[in-house]
Amino acid sequence: MGFKALCLGLFCALFASHLYISLPDDIEEYWKVLLMLLKDENVQCCFALQGMCIERMGIIKYEELVSMLFRLDETQPVSDENVTVMDTEFSGVPVRVYLPKRKSDAPRRAVIYIHGGAFCFGSFKNAGFDSLNRWTANKLDSVVVGVDYRLAPQHHFPVQFEDCLAAVKFFLQDEILAKYGVDPTRICISGDSSGAGLAAGVTQQVCFIYTGFKHKIKIQALLYPSLQIIDSYLPSHQENEHGIILPRDLAIKLVSLYLTKDETFVEAMRRNEHMPQESRHLFQFVNWSTLLPEKYRKGYVYTEPILGKHNFSFPGLMDIRISPLLANDSLLQNLPPTYTYILTCQYDIVRDDGLMYVSRLQNVGVQVTHDHIENGIHAALSFMTPPLYLHVGLRIRDMYISWLDKNL
């Protein structure tokens, strides 16, 4: 099962082993990270660096190859001595529910978790996400709901967002919360990477449009979030052009697949020439020259993207559901009244998205806890299970759980 995908993965890993891989000197567990980029058990990392070479050879499309490997990593809903695990559907959207087994005299808090994967890959069934959600349920004695959504390129925006919103709204119904023994005032929406972007967008919609549910969302937690697509040349994009796990060209390719199969859009986005003229007013919300702390600007000179060069009219280009950073101040002021948690990593192409969201939320009075991992990498939470794991992934997990425990 999956033999062909594995063989292709091994070939890709072998190919990469003959190339020079540059890693920052202060990366924690330097040699383990390097090994993970070459080791067959973790060929997904290798694909992030070299997988597009396989596509250029005409063997298989990159996204199809990686999707097959993600499916090899899927787990069954197996309960353990601490947590009952079940797969079900909320409004037709697949979810995995984790219910602590120990007795509770009071309703439990709950966490809704939306997985990352660049809108193209992944599932709550993947071992890393299953491990995180299982750990969360056990450590916090909380109900956890892992949400799946239809993936690109088979499904374009706004399908992914609508799936997540539908699942969240279903869960927030009084009768559903009562069914799972959840305290309706102690619910968190969280996610990582693109899943964190979906979580941020859903939280905005729930708090601003579906106001009947607003009081039920106490906090949101966003782990290395991807929050905008209108500027593809932020300082973090430039610093991590050849970054670990998610280099710039790959990130642009995958985000483009979320919107369209038009390959001219990919090239335009690489040159930061993909936005229409009428989007000019939105750049105030992602102007890194004013929103980034000084240490992250590092002498870069802000240049406004070239607007109106192409006539792309894809749904989503200027939509806050795909770019939560574009929400205006009045909308941001309606976010959960208690706290927002944002975690960013230094060696991460989407680092500046999270940093700018911290600034924007703080500017309108939203209480934000921000943790920055100086030697962190994108998708570190995916590497918490044997045979190879990263301590930075475990550290991020523990910081996330600790913050939830104190604030939810």
Tab-separated table of C-alpha atoms in Angstrom:
chain	number	residue	atom	x	y	z
A	1	MET	CA	0.000	0.000	0.000
A	2	GLY	CA	1.514	3.330	-1.033
A	3	PHE	CA	4.573	1.515	-2.409
A	4	LYS	CA	4.900	3.691	-5.510
A	5	ALA	CA	4.617	6.867	-3.457
A	6	LEU	CA	7.249	5.585	-1.053
A	7	CYS	CA	9.616	4.696	-3.894
A	8	LEU	CA	9.242	8.154	-5.360
A	9	GLY	CA	9.850	9.613	-1.937
A	10	LEU	CA	13.035	7.625	-1.508
A	11	PHE	CA	14.210	8.758	-4.937
A	12	CYS	CA	13.543	12.362	-3.981
A	13	ALA	CA	15.420	11.948	-0.706
A	14	LEU	CA	18.351	10.368	-2.501
A	15	PHE	CA	18.377	13.215	-4.984
A	16	ALA	CA	18.421	15.778	-2.203
A	17	SER	CA	21.260	14.023	-0.414
A	18	HIS	CA	23.569	15.052	-3.246
A	19	LEU	CA	22.670	18.707	-2.923
A	20	TYR	CA	23.934	21.323	-0.535
A	21	ILE	CA	21.297	22.175	2.037
A	22	SER	CA	21.863	25.450	3.847
A	23	LEU	CA	20.543	25.738	7.399
A	24	PRO	CA	20.872	28.703	9.781
A	25	ASP	CA	23.706	28.155	12.262
A	26	ASP	CA	21.507	28.648	15.328
A	27	ILE	CA	18.868	26.079	14.355
A	28	GLU	CA	18.240	23.864	17.362
A	29	GLU	CA	19.306	20.234	16.777
A	30	TYR	CA	21.055	21.257	13.560
A	31	TRP	CA	22.151	17.782	12.538
A	32	LYS	CA	18.783	16.236	13.334
A	33	VAL	CA	17.030	18.801	11.125
A	34	LEU	CA	19.516	18.129	8.348
A	35	LEU	CA	18.994	14.391	8.720
A	36	MET	CA	15.222	14.850	8.640
A	37	LEU	CA	15.569	16.560	5.292
A	38	LEU	CA	17.252	13.451	3.925
A	39	LYS	CA	15.764	10.628	5.942
A	40	ASP	CA	13.201	8.430	4.207
A	41	GLU	CA	10.861	8.398	7.216
A	42	ASN	CA	10.445	12.136	6.754
A	43	VAL	CA	10.516	12.564	3.011
A	44	GLN	CA	7.772	15.190	3.273
A	45	CYS	CA	10.442	17.622	4.464
A	46	CYS	CA	12.646	16.733	1.548
A	47	PHE	CA	9.777	17.354	-0.848
A	48	ALA	CA	9.378	20.848	0.523
A	49	LEU	CA	12.902	21.546	-0.702
A	50	GLN	CA	13.231	19.372	-3.796
A	51	GLY	CA	9.832	17.878	-4.633
A	52	MET	CA	9.111	20.298	-7.452
A	53	CYS	CA	12.087	18.825	-9.279
A	54	ILE	CA	10.112	15.589	-9.594
A	55	GLU	CA	7.227	17.549	-11.098
A	56	ARG	CA	9.543	19.206	-13.614
A	57	MET	CA	10.737	15.746	-14.658
A	58	GLY	CA	7.126	14.966	-15.601
A	59	ILE	CA	6.765	12.030	-13.186
A	60	ILE	CA	3.935	13.353	-11.026
A	61	LYS	CA	2.647	16.690	-9.833
A	62	TYR	CA	4.171	17.828	-6.565
A	63	GLU	CA	0.841	18.232	-4.779
A	64	GLU	CA	-0.327	14.759	-5.854
A	65	LEU	CA	2.867	13.153	-4.579
A	66	VAL	CA	2.766	14.870	-1.212
A	67	SER	CA	-0.956	14.132	-0.827
A	68	MET	CA	-0.211	10.434	-1.215
A	69	LEU	CA	2.440	10.632	1.488
A	70	PHE	CA	0.135	12.488	3.852
A	71	ARG	CA	-2.416	9.718	3.380
A	72	LEU	CA	0.234	7.156	4.381
A	73	ASP	CA	0.542	9.062	7.670
A	74	GLU	CA	-3.159	8.893	8.547
A	75	THR	CA	-4.310	7.289	11.792
A	76	GLN	CA	-7.513	5.567	12.855
A	77	PRO	CA	-9.747	6.964	15.651
A	78	VAL	CA	-8.223	4.756	18.345
A	79	SER	CA	-9.217	5.446	21.942
A	80	ASP	CA	-6.706	5.012	24.766
A	81	GLU	CA	-6.835	4.777	28.548
A	82	ASN	CA	-7.344	8.534	28.877
A	83	VAL	CA	-9.325	9.706	25.853
A	84	THR	CA	-12.226	8.384	23.789
A	85	VAL	CA	-11.698	9.191	20.103
A	86	MET	CA	-14.402	9.126	17.432
A	87	ASP	CA	-14.798	10.266	13.843
A	88	THR	CA	-18.095	11.859	12.892
A	89	GLU	CA	-19.468	14.765	10.845
A	90	PHE	CA	-20.654	18.251	11.749
A	91	SER	CA	-22.937	19.625	9.002
A	92	GLY	CA	-21.406	17.162	6.563
A	93	VAL	CA	-17.817	18.183	7.490
A	94	PRO	CA	-15.563	15.373	8.806
A	95	VAL	CA	-14.367	15.922	12.374
A	96	ARG	CA	-12.528	13.878	14.987
A	97	VAL	CA	-13.762	14.339	18.558
A	98	TYR	CA	-11.592	13.659	21.619
A	99	LEU	CA	-13.444	13.149	24.925
A	100	PRO	CA	-11.567	12.723	28.223
A	101	LYS	CA	-12.559	9.546	30.071
A	102	ARG	CA	-12.106	10.773	33.620
A	103	LYS	CA	-15.241	11.875	35.358
A	104	SER	CA	-16.043	15.595	35.534
A	105	ASP	CA	-18.673	17.178	37.771
A	106	ALA	CA	-18.750	20.340	35.654
A	107	PRO	CA	-18.936	21.059	31.916
A	108	ARG	CA	-15.546	20.937	30.232
A	109	ARG	CA	-13.760	23.578	28.200
A	110	ALA	CA	-13.301	22.849	24.494
A	111	VAL	CA	-10.748	23.440	21.744
A	112	ILE	CA	-11.594	23.468	18.038
A	113	TYR	CA	-8.419	22.772	16.059
A	114	ILE	CA	-8.019	23.461	12.316
A	115	HIS	CA	-4.995	21.748	10.794
A	116	GLY	CA	-2.443	23.340	8.489
A	117	GLY	CA	-1.148	22.063	5.159
A	118	ALA	CA	-1.135	25.066	2.803
A	119	PHE	CA	-4.824	24.468	1.978
A	120	CYS	CA	-3.689	21.508	-0.157
A	121	PHE	CA	-2.575	18.811	2.267
A	122	GLY	CA	-3.283	17.246	5.599
A	123	SER	CA	-6.029	15.947	7.835
A	124	PHE	CA	-6.840	15.633	11.501
A	125	LYS	CA	-5.994	11.970	10.852
A	126	ASN	CA	-2.284	12.711	10.359
A	127	ALA	CA	-0.178	11.403	13.219
A	128	GLY	CA	1.160	14.815	14.253
A	129	PHE	CA	-2.264	16.454	14.494
A	130	ASP	CA	-3.828	13.408	16.141
A	131	SER	CA	-1.029	13.388	18.719
A	132	LEU	CA	-1.440	17.113	19.437
A	133	ASN	CA	-5.221	16.953	19.808
A	134	ARG	CA	-5.057	13.810	21.944
A	135	TRP	CA	-2.429	15.472	24.154
A	136	THR	CA	-4.573	18.623	24.455
A	137	ALA	CA	-7.661	16.652	25.509
A	138	ASN	CA	-5.738	14.701	28.143
A	139	LYS	CA	-3.623	17.515	29.584
A	140	LEU	CA	-6.466	20.071	29.758
A	141	ASP	CA	-9.268	17.611	30.507
A	142	SER	CA	-11.008	19.269	27.578
A	143	VAL	CA	-13.125	18.267	24.618
A	144	VAL	CA	-11.144	18.688	21.394
A	145	VAL	CA	-12.588	18.795	17.886
A	146	GLY	CA	-10.220	18.343	14.942
A	147	VAL	CA	-11.752	19.741	11.747
A	148	ASP	CA	-11.094	18.558	8.203
A	149	TYR	CA	-11.976	20.509	5.072
A	150	ARG	CA	-11.928	19.904	1.352
A	151	LEU	CA	-8.524	20.577	-0.163
A	152	ALA	CA	-7.053	22.409	-3.127
A	153	PRO	CA	-6.488	22.055	-6.024
A	154	GLN	CA	-9.653	19.990	-6.374
A	155	HIS	CA	-11.529	22.648	-4.394
A	156	HIS	CA	-10.778	26.360	-4.484
A	157	PHE	CA	-11.545	29.195	-2.079
A	158	PRO	CA	-13.964	29.681	-0.340
A	159	VAL	CA	-14.753	25.954	0.043
A	160	GLN	CA	-12.114	25.384	2.753
A	161	PHE	CA	-13.291	28.369	4.760
A	162	GLU	CA	-16.963	27.449	4.409
A	163	ASP	CA	-16.305	23.893	5.600
A	164	CYS	CA	-14.540	25.159	8.721
A	165	LEU	CA	-17.199	27.771	9.442
A	166	ALA	CA	-19.990	25.210	9.030
A	167	ALA	CA	-18.318	22.788	11.455
A	168	VAL	CA	-17.692	25.518	14.047
A	169	LYS	CA	-21.260	26.852	13.874
A	170	PHE	CA	-22.637	23.330	14.239
A	171	PHE	CA	-20.508	22.644	17.307
A	172	LEU	CA	-21.466	25.960	18.949
A	173	GLN	CA	-25.158	25.053	19.023
A	174	ASP	CA	-26.415	24.718	22.603
A	175	GLU	CA	-27.695	21.178	22.119
A	176	ILE	CA	-24.392	20.010	20.610
A	177	LEU	CA	-22.338	21.580	23.391
A	178	ALA	CA	-24.609	19.916	25.926
A	179	LYS	CA	-24.252	16.563	24.128
A	180	TYR	CA	-20.469	16.679	24.538
A	181	GLY	CA	-20.527	18.229	28.010
A	182	VAL	CA	-18.931	21.543	27.006
A	183	ASP	CA	-19.050	24.802	28.956
A	184	PRO	CA	-20.459	27.291	26.378
A	185	THR	CA	-18.334	30.137	27.777
A	186	ARG	CA	-14.949	28.355	27.568
A	187	ILE	CA	-14.283	27.563	23.926
A	188	CYS	CA	-11.118	28.208	21.903
A	189	ILE	CA	-10.640	28.223	18.131
A	190	SER	CA	-7.072	27.409	17.159
A	191	GLY	CA	-4.939	26.163	14.299
A	192	ASP	CA	-1.491	26.149	12.734
A	193	SER	CA	-0.151	27.671	9.506
A	194	SER	CA	-2.930	27.861	6.913
A	195	GLY	CA	-5.222	26.298	9.509
A	196	ALA	CA	-4.441	29.221	11.798
A	197	GLY	CA	-5.434	31.576	8.973
A	198	LEU	CA	-8.717	29.703	8.634
A	199	ALA	CA	-9.165	29.826	12.421
A	200	ALA	CA	-8.565	33.597	12.446
A	201	GLY	CA	-11.022	34.139	9.587
A	202	VAL	CA	-13.689	31.942	11.179
A	203	THR	CA	-13.264	33.737	14.514
A	204	GLN	CA	-13.736	37.090	12.784
A	205	GLN	CA	-16.887	35.884	11.041
A	206	VAL	CA	-18.361	34.337	14.180
A	207	CYS	CA	-17.708	37.467	16.243
A	208	PHE	CA	-18.772	40.020	13.640
A	209	ILE	CA	-21.504	38.368	11.549
A	210	TYR	CA	-22.837	35.401	13.514
A	211	THR	CA	-23.016	37.400	16.725
A	212	GLY	CA	-25.302	34.907	18.434
A	213	PHE	CA	-22.253	32.679	18.850
A	214	LYS	CA	-19.813	35.440	19.822
A	215	HIS	CA	-20.062	35.004	23.586
A	216	LYS	CA	-19.095	31.344	23.231
A	217	ILE	CA	-15.617	32.036	21.832
A	218	LYS	CA	-13.443	32.947	24.781
A	219	ILE	CA	-10.023	32.868	23.100
A	220	GLN	CA	-8.234	32.112	19.850
A	221	ALA	CA	-4.775	30.585	19.424
A	222	LEU	CA	-2.836	30.977	16.173
A	223	LEU	CA	0.383	28.991	15.683
A	224	TYR	CA	2.745	30.361	13.000
A	225	PRO	CA	-0.300	31.689	11.104
A	226	SER	CA	-0.604	32.499	7.406
A	227	LEU	CA	-2.812	35.610	7.331
A	228	GLN	CA	-2.516	37.410	3.994
A	229	ILE	CA	-1.791	36.880	0.297
A	230	ILE	CA	-1.688	40.417	-1.062
A	231	ASP	CA	2.013	41.143	-0.440
A	232	SER	CA	4.358	38.300	-1.382
A	233	TYR	CA	7.619	40.112	-0.638
A	234	LEU	CA	7.668	40.804	3.084
A	235	PRO	CA	11.034	40.709	4.883
A	236	SER	CA	10.290	37.173	6.090
A	237	HIS	CA	9.639	36.145	2.474
A	238	GLN	CA	13.005	37.508	1.461
A	239	GLU	CA	14.913	36.052	4.423
A	240	ASN	CA	13.334	32.623	3.988
A	241	GLU	CA	13.294	32.473	0.206
A	242	HIS	CA	15.066	29.119	0.454
A	243	GLY	CA	13.684	28.351	3.887
A	244	ILE	CA	13.291	25.065	5.689
A	245	ILE	CA	10.055	23.163	5.027
A	246	LEU	CA	8.361	26.027	3.147
A	247	PRO	CA	10.578	27.933	0.674
A	248	ARG	CA	9.048	30.946	-1.061
A	249	ASP	CA	8.436	29.379	-4.493
A	250	LEU	CA	6.671	26.416	-2.948
A	251	ALA	CA	4.546	28.619	-0.677
A	252	ILE	CA	3.443	30.714	-3.656
A	253	LYS	CA	2.650	27.636	-5.736
A	254	LEU	CA	0.446	26.166	-3.007
A	255	VAL	CA	-1.352	29.407	-2.165
A	256	SER	CA	-2.012	29.878	-5.877
A	257	LEU	CA	-3.618	26.432	-6.044
A	258	TYR	CA	-5.974	27.568	-3.291
A	259	LEU	CA	-7.277	30.214	-5.701
A	260	THR	CA	-6.775	28.932	-9.248
A	261	LYS	CA	-4.975	26.537	-11.572
A	262	ASP	CA	-3.884	29.466	-13.764
A	263	GLU	CA	-0.094	29.204	-13.820
A	264	THR	CA	0.314	32.821	-14.919
A	265	PHE	CA	-0.949	33.794	-11.470
A	266	VAL	CA	1.947	31.906	-9.881
A	267	GLU	CA	4.476	33.903	-11.888
A	268	ALA	CA	2.726	37.180	-11.134
A	269	MET	CA	2.699	36.404	-7.424
A	270	ARG	CA	6.416	35.575	-7.492
A	271	ARG	CA	7.019	39.096	-8.841
A	272	ASN	CA	4.504	40.612	-6.405
A	273	GLU	CA	2.421	41.827	-9.341
A	274	HIS	CA	-0.757	39.825	-8.737
A	275	MET	CA	-3.060	42.387	-7.094
A	276	PRO	CA	-5.537	44.653	-8.935
A	277	GLN	CA	-5.427	48.426	-8.887
A	278	GLU	CA	-8.535	48.628	-6.699
A	279	SER	CA	-6.706	46.824	-3.871
A	280	ARG	CA	-4.457	49.817	-3.135
A	281	HIS	CA	-6.395	50.846	-0.016
A	282	LEU	CA	-5.826	47.438	1.573
A	283	PHE	CA	-2.065	47.743	1.834
A	284	GLN	CA	-2.357	49.969	4.899
A	285	PHE	CA	-3.346	46.792	6.766
A	286	VAL	CA	-0.196	44.884	5.746
A	287	ASN	CA	2.325	47.730	5.556
A	288	TRP	CA	5.245	46.070	7.267
A	289	SER	CA	7.227	49.315	7.391
A	290	THR	CA	4.855	50.497	10.146
A	291	LEU	CA	3.495	47.235	11.572
A	292	LEU	CA	6.673	45.201	12.047
A	293	PRO	CA	8.890	45.806	15.097
A	294	GLU	CA	12.171	47.428	14.126
A	295	LYS	CA	14.291	44.321	14.717
A	296	TYR	CA	12.383	42.425	12.022
A	297	ARG	CA	12.643	45.158	9.393
A	298	LYS	CA	16.424	44.827	9.416
A	299	GLY	CA	17.035	47.712	7.059
A	300	TYR	CA	14.660	46.519	4.329
A	301	VAL	CA	13.120	49.274	2.238
A	302	TYR	CA	9.350	49.097	1.795
A	303	THR	CA	8.242	49.077	-1.840
A	304	GLU	CA	4.572	48.942	-2.710
A	305	PRO	CA	3.680	46.008	-4.977
A	306	ILE	CA	2.964	46.704	-8.640
A	307	LEU	CA	-0.805	46.910	-8.970
A	308	GLY	CA	-3.061	46.433	-11.980
A	309	LYS	CA	-0.498	44.812	-14.253
A	310	HIS	CA	-2.730	41.767	-14.713
A	311	ASN	CA	-6.483	41.346	-14.785
A	312	PHE	CA	-6.911	38.513	-12.305
A	313	SER	CA	-10.393	38.407	-10.849
A	314	PHE	CA	-10.300	35.331	-8.635
A	315	PRO	CA	-12.631	35.287	-5.646
A	316	GLY	CA	-10.532	35.790	-2.570
A	317	LEU	CA	-7.836	38.168	-3.759
A	318	MET	CA	-9.226	40.948	-1.564
A	319	ASP	CA	-11.356	38.835	0.775
A	320	ILE	CA	-10.739	38.919	4.542
A	321	ARG	CA	-11.754	35.261	4.729
A	322	ILE	CA	-8.478	34.345	3.037
A	323	SER	CA	-6.503	37.327	4.391
A	324	PRO	CA	-7.691	38.060	7.960
A	325	LEU	CA	-5.049	40.797	8.190
A	326	LEU	CA	-7.229	42.873	5.849
A	327	ALA	CA	-10.009	43.175	8.445
A	328	ASN	CA	-10.598	46.793	9.461
A	329	ASP	CA	-10.155	48.044	13.003
A	330	SER	CA	-13.842	47.956	13.904
A	331	LEU	CA	-14.020	44.269	13.027
A	332	LEU	CA	-10.873	43.449	15.000
A	333	GLN	CA	-12.321	45.184	18.046
A	334	ASN	CA	-15.106	42.574	18.053
A	335	LEU	CA	-12.732	39.663	18.558
A	336	PRO	CA	-12.853	37.488	21.707
A	337	PRO	CA	-12.795	39.777	24.735
A	338	THR	CA	-10.315	37.743	26.777
A	339	TYR	CA	-7.155	36.913	24.820
A	340	THR	CA	-5.549	36.034	21.538
A	341	TYR	CA	-2.433	33.876	21.454
A	342	ILE	CA	-0.032	34.132	18.512
A	343	LEU	CA	3.164	32.129	18.133
A	344	THR	CA	5.707	32.949	15.439
A	345	CYS	CA	8.982	31.337	14.346
A	346	GLN	CA	12.066	33.165	13.154
A	347	TYR	CA	12.884	30.865	10.239
A	348	ASP	CA	9.432	30.917	8.703
A	349	ILE	CA	8.169	32.586	5.546
A	350	VAL	CA	4.872	33.561	7.253
A	351	ARG	CA	6.601	34.997	10.339
A	352	ASP	CA	5.702	38.584	9.459
A	353	ASP	CA	1.992	37.763	9.029
A	354	GLY	CA	1.823	36.818	12.689
A	355	LEU	CA	3.941	39.762	13.824
A	356	MET	CA	1.750	42.251	11.965
A	357	TYR	CA	-1.425	40.701	13.361
A	358	VAL	CA	-0.002	41.131	16.867
A	359	SER	CA	0.545	44.837	16.150
A	360	ARG	CA	-2.880	45.340	14.601
A	361	LEU	CA	-4.716	43.631	17.439
A	362	GLN	CA	-2.764	45.493	20.096
A	363	ASN	CA	-3.435	48.794	18.303
A	364	VAL	CA	-7.207	48.306	18.725
A	365	GLY	CA	-7.023	47.141	22.324
A	366	VAL	CA	-7.256	43.359	21.935
A	367	GLN	CA	-5.179	41.562	24.576
A	368	VAL	CA	-2.504	39.503	22.845
A	369	THR	CA	0.045	37.061	24.177
A	370	HIS	CA	2.861	36.666	21.669
A	371	ASP	CA	5.587	34.036	21.817
A	372	HIS	CA	8.407	34.140	19.284
A	373	ILE	CA	10.710	31.157	18.798
A	374	GLU	CA	14.065	32.600	17.754
A	375	ASN	CA	15.363	29.308	16.354
A	376	GLY	CA	11.949	27.955	15.349
A	377	ILE	CA	10.931	26.657	11.938
A	378	HIS	CA	7.626	26.425	10.117
A	379	ALA	CA	5.495	23.322	10.772
A	380	ALA	CA	7.526	22.321	13.841
A	381	LEU	CA	4.385	20.800	15.372
A	382	SER	CA	4.433	18.182	12.641
A	383	PHE	CA	7.603	16.720	14.141
A	384	MET	CA	6.636	15.459	17.573
A	385	THR	CA	6.458	11.707	16.976
A	386	PRO	CA	9.130	8.995	16.647
A	387	PRO	CA	11.405	7.970	15.071
A	388	LEU	CA	12.690	11.494	14.548
A	389	TYR	CA	11.246	14.425	16.415
A	390	LEU	CA	12.318	17.981	17.148
A	391	HIS	CA	12.504	19.444	20.625
A	392	VAL	CA	11.333	22.772	19.194
A	393	GLY	CA	8.068	21.078	18.168
A	394	LEU	CA	7.586	19.707	21.673
A	395	ARG	CA	8.430	23.099	23.158
A	396	ILE	CA	5.871	24.862	20.962
A	397	ARG	CA	3.284	22.258	21.940
A	398	ASP	CA	3.978	22.797	25.632
A	399	MET	CA	3.843	26.599	25.324
A	400	TYR	CA	0.521	26.346	23.502
A	401	ILE	CA	-0.965	23.945	26.068
A	402	SER	CA	0.303	26.023	28.987
A	403	TRP	CA	-1.288	29.176	27.609
A	404	LEU	CA	-4.589	27.390	26.988
A	405	ASP	CA	-4.569	25.981	30.500
A	406	LYS	CA	-4.123	29.432	32.036
A	407	ASN	CA	-6.576	31.315	29.835
A	408	LEU	CA	-9.357	28.989	28.691
